[in-house]
Short mmCIF file of C-alpha atoms in Angstrom, two decimals:
data_model
loop_
_atom_site.label_atom_id
_atom_site.label_comp_id
_atom_site.label_asym_id
_atom_site.label_seq_id
_atom_site.Cartn_x
_atom_site.Cartn_y
_atom_site.Cartn_z
CA LYS B 1 -27.54 39.92 86.46
CA PRO B 2 -29.60 37.03 85.19
CA GLU B 3 -28.17 34.92 82.34
CA ILE B 4 -30.54 33.71 79.81
CA ILE B 5 -29.25 30.72 77.70
CA SER B 6 -31.15 29.26 75.02
CA SER B 7 -30.57 26.69 72.09
CA VAL B 8 -32.39 25.65 69.02
CA ASP B 9 -31.64 22.33 67.27
CA LEU B 10 -33.37 22.11 63.83
CA PRO B 11 -33.85 18.67 62.17
CA THR B 12 -31.58 18.20 59.34
CA GLN B 13 -34.53 17.98 56.71
CA LEU B 14 -35.85 21.23 57.86
CA ILE B 15 -32.63 22.99 57.21
CA THR B 16 -32.37 21.32 53.74
CA PHE B 17 -36.03 21.91 52.94
CA PRO B 18 -35.63 25.64 51.51
CA PHE B 19 -32.94 24.21 49.14
CA ASN B 20 -34.52 20.91 48.17
CA GLY B 21 -38.15 21.67 48.36
CA LEU B 22 -40.87 19.09 49.40
CA THR B 23 -42.35 16.75 46.82
CA PHE B 24 -46.08 15.74 46.90
CA GLY B 25 -46.23 12.43 49.01
CA ASP B 26 -42.87 12.77 50.66
CA GLU B 27 -42.52 13.32 54.43
CA LEU B 28 -40.37 16.06 55.74
CA GLU B 29 -39.14 14.48 59.04
CA LEU B 30 -39.08 16.67 62.05
CA ASP B 31 -37.44 14.10 64.43
CA GLY B 32 -34.70 15.29 66.64
CA GLY B 33 -35.86 18.89 66.83
CA LYS B 34 -35.24 20.54 70.16
CA VAL B 35 -35.64 24.03 71.85
CA ALA B 36 -34.31 24.70 75.18
CA SER B 37 -34.00 27.74 77.48
CA GLN B 38 -32.88 28.48 81.01
CA ILE B 39 -32.70 31.57 83.26
CA VAL B 40 -29.88 31.43 85.74
CA ILE B 41 -28.72 33.87 88.30
CA PRO B 42 -25.09 33.65 89.15
CA LEU B 43 -23.50 34.67 92.50
CA SER B 44 -19.59 35.03 91.87
CA LEU B 45 -16.57 35.50 93.86
CA ALA B 46 -13.45 36.12 91.77
CA THR B 47 -9.83 37.22 92.31
CA ALA B 48 -6.93 38.11 89.92
CA PHE B 49 -3.13 38.49 90.14
CA GLU B 50 -0.31 39.68 88.08
CA LEU B 51 1.79 37.03 86.43
CA ASP B 52 5.43 37.94 85.44
CA ILE B 53 6.58 35.96 82.46
CA PRO B 54 10.18 37.09 81.54
CA LEU B 55 10.08 35.52 78.04
CA LEU B 56 7.03 37.73 76.98
CA SER B 57 8.60 40.92 78.54
CA PRO B 58 9.86 42.23 75.22
CA TRP B 59 6.39 42.33 73.79
CA VAL B 60 4.07 42.38 76.83
CA GLN B 61 3.89 45.03 79.55
CA GLU B 62 1.60 43.37 81.96
CA THR B 63 -0.17 40.06 82.25
CA TYR B 64 -2.99 39.10 84.81
CA VAL B 65 -4.47 35.72 85.50
CA GLY B 66 -7.98 35.46 87.06
CA VAL B 67 -10.31 32.67 88.38
CA GLY B 68 -13.84 32.89 89.68
CA ALA B 69 -16.23 30.53 91.45
CA LYS B 70 -20.09 30.91 90.70
CA VAL B 71 -22.91 29.40 92.65
CA LEU B 72 -25.66 29.18 90.00
CA LEU B 73 -29.37 29.74 91.08
CA GLY B 74 -31.72 28.40 88.44
CA ALA B 75 -34.78 30.62 88.03
CA ALA B 76 -36.57 28.76 85.20
CA TYR B 77 -35.86 25.92 82.66
CA GLY B 78 -37.98 24.71 79.77
CA GLU B 79 -37.40 22.13 77.03
CA LEU B 80 -39.25 20.76 73.87
CA ASN B 81 -38.24 17.91 72.06
CA ILE B 82 -39.76 16.49 68.71
CA VAL B 83 -39.63 12.73 69.26
CA ASP B 84 -41.55 11.76 66.26
CA GLY B 85 -43.26 13.66 63.43
CA GLY B 86 -43.24 15.33 60.16
CA ILE B 87 -44.89 17.48 57.40
CA LEU B 88 -46.70 15.49 54.55
CA SER B 89 -47.59 17.44 51.54
CA ASN B 90 -50.25 16.51 49.10
CA PRO B 91 -51.66 18.29 46.07
CA THR B 92 -54.77 19.40 48.06
CA THR B 93 -53.47 19.28 51.82
CA LEU B 94 -50.47 19.96 53.92
CA ASN B 95 -50.48 17.52 57.02
CA ILE B 96 -48.45 18.19 60.11
CA ALA B 97 -48.13 15.68 62.95
CA ALA B 98 -45.50 15.54 65.78
CA GLU B 99 -45.04 13.97 69.23
CA VAL B 100 -43.58 16.50 71.54
CA GLU B 101 -41.99 15.91 74.93
CA GLY B 102 -41.59 18.71 77.29
CA LYS B 103 -39.96 19.43 80.46
CA ILE B 104 -40.20 22.47 82.89
CA ALA B 105 -38.74 23.49 86.24
CA GLY B 106 -38.84 26.42 88.33
CA SER B 107 -35.79 26.23 90.45
CA GLY B 108 -32.35 24.80 90.51
CA LEU B 109 -28.86 24.93 92.19
CA GLY B 110 -25.50 24.49 90.69
CA PHE B 111 -21.76 25.76 90.41
CA ALA B 112 -19.33 26.73 87.79
CA LEU B 113 -15.89 28.05 87.43
CA ASP B 114 -14.42 30.97 85.22
CA ALA B 115 -10.92 31.40 84.40
CA GLY B 116 -9.03 34.04 82.26
CA ILE B 117 -5.83 35.79 81.19
CA ALA B 118 -5.48 39.43 80.17
CA THR B 119 -2.43 41.25 78.99
CA THR B 120 -1.47 44.81 78.03
CA ILE B 121 0.75 44.82 75.02
CA ASP B 122 1.11 48.72 74.98
CA LYS B 123 -1.00 51.72 76.01
CA ASN B 124 -3.32 51.28 72.95
CA MET B 125 -3.56 47.56 72.79
CA LYS B 126 -4.90 44.98 75.20
CA ALA B 127 -5.60 41.14 74.66
CA ASN B 128 -7.50 38.87 76.97
CA ILE B 129 -9.33 35.45 76.82
CA SER B 130 -11.64 33.79 79.21
CA ILE B 131 -13.48 30.60 79.71
CA ASN B 132 -16.68 30.72 81.36
CA ASN B 133 -18.80 28.17 83.22
CA LEU B 134 -15.79 25.58 83.17
CA PHE B 135 -16.90 22.31 84.81
CA SER B 136 -20.42 23.63 85.38
CA SER B 137 -23.27 21.75 86.70
CA LEU B 138 -26.98 22.77 87.48
CA LYS B 139 -29.38 20.44 89.02
CA TRP B 140 -33.06 21.48 88.53
CA ASN B 141 -35.68 20.73 91.24
CA ASN B 142 -39.24 19.80 90.80
CA VAL B 143 -38.90 18.95 86.91
CA THR B 144 -42.42 18.44 85.44
CA ASP B 145 -42.51 16.56 82.19
CA GLY B 146 -45.11 15.60 79.62
CA SER B 147 -45.83 14.19 76.10
CA TYR B 148 -48.06 15.99 73.61
CA ILE B 149 -49.39 15.19 70.23
CA VAL B 150 -49.56 18.05 67.88
CA GLU B 151 -51.61 17.72 64.70
CA GLY B 152 -52.98 20.05 61.96
CA ALA B 153 -54.00 20.05 58.40
CA PHE B 154 -54.04 22.94 55.91
CA ASN B 155 -56.34 22.45 52.95
CA ARG B 156 -55.33 23.97 49.59
CA SER B 157 -58.92 25.50 49.25
CA ASP B 158 -58.33 27.43 52.43
CA PHE B 159 -55.38 29.21 50.95
CA GLU B 160 -57.01 29.77 47.56
CA GLU B 161 -59.98 31.39 49.41
CA ILE B 162 -57.58 33.57 51.40
CA ALA B 163 -55.68 34.38 48.21
CA ALA B 164 -58.99 35.64 46.66
CA TYR B 165 -59.65 37.91 49.70
CA SER B 166 -59.77 41.69 49.12
CA GLU B 167 -57.04 44.01 50.68
CA GLU B 168 -59.73 44.65 53.50
CA GLN B 169 -60.42 41.23 54.36
CA THR B 170 -56.68 40.34 54.19
CA ASP B 171 -56.05 43.27 56.62
CA SER B 172 -58.72 41.87 59.07
CA LEU B 173 -56.65 38.59 59.47
CA THR B 174 -53.99 40.01 61.47
#
């Protein structure tokens, strides 16, 4: 079963923006924002065995320890990093500009280890814990990267014009 792993790192100022607002003339910095995602197909081989712990026998019926090794087949990888950029608000415009670096890859190979312990306390209660992808490593092949400039300006008059639209005109925007 493929695993899809994604992460989003929001710039600090973007997180605090809803609470602090944006004053005209102040720039909301977007530096450090990152979005990454990868699709990995793991091929696993695992084993488990019963572990007798006399000290726990008054409270625990059975305890099992398991370990697994995985070969990781990377199917796809993508990443976007905001290197420099921001949002600048003025009384009549909202300007957005950013330098974005991106990476994509279509295949990769790696490995990982899994470990876990499971115990039966009684017929109605079980407890377990596991650590997945321990010491994992994945090397992506044929990585393509690039740098892009993203710019845009929104004029207040555009929004005022849209605000004056009839319901029929507003529906036609979607």
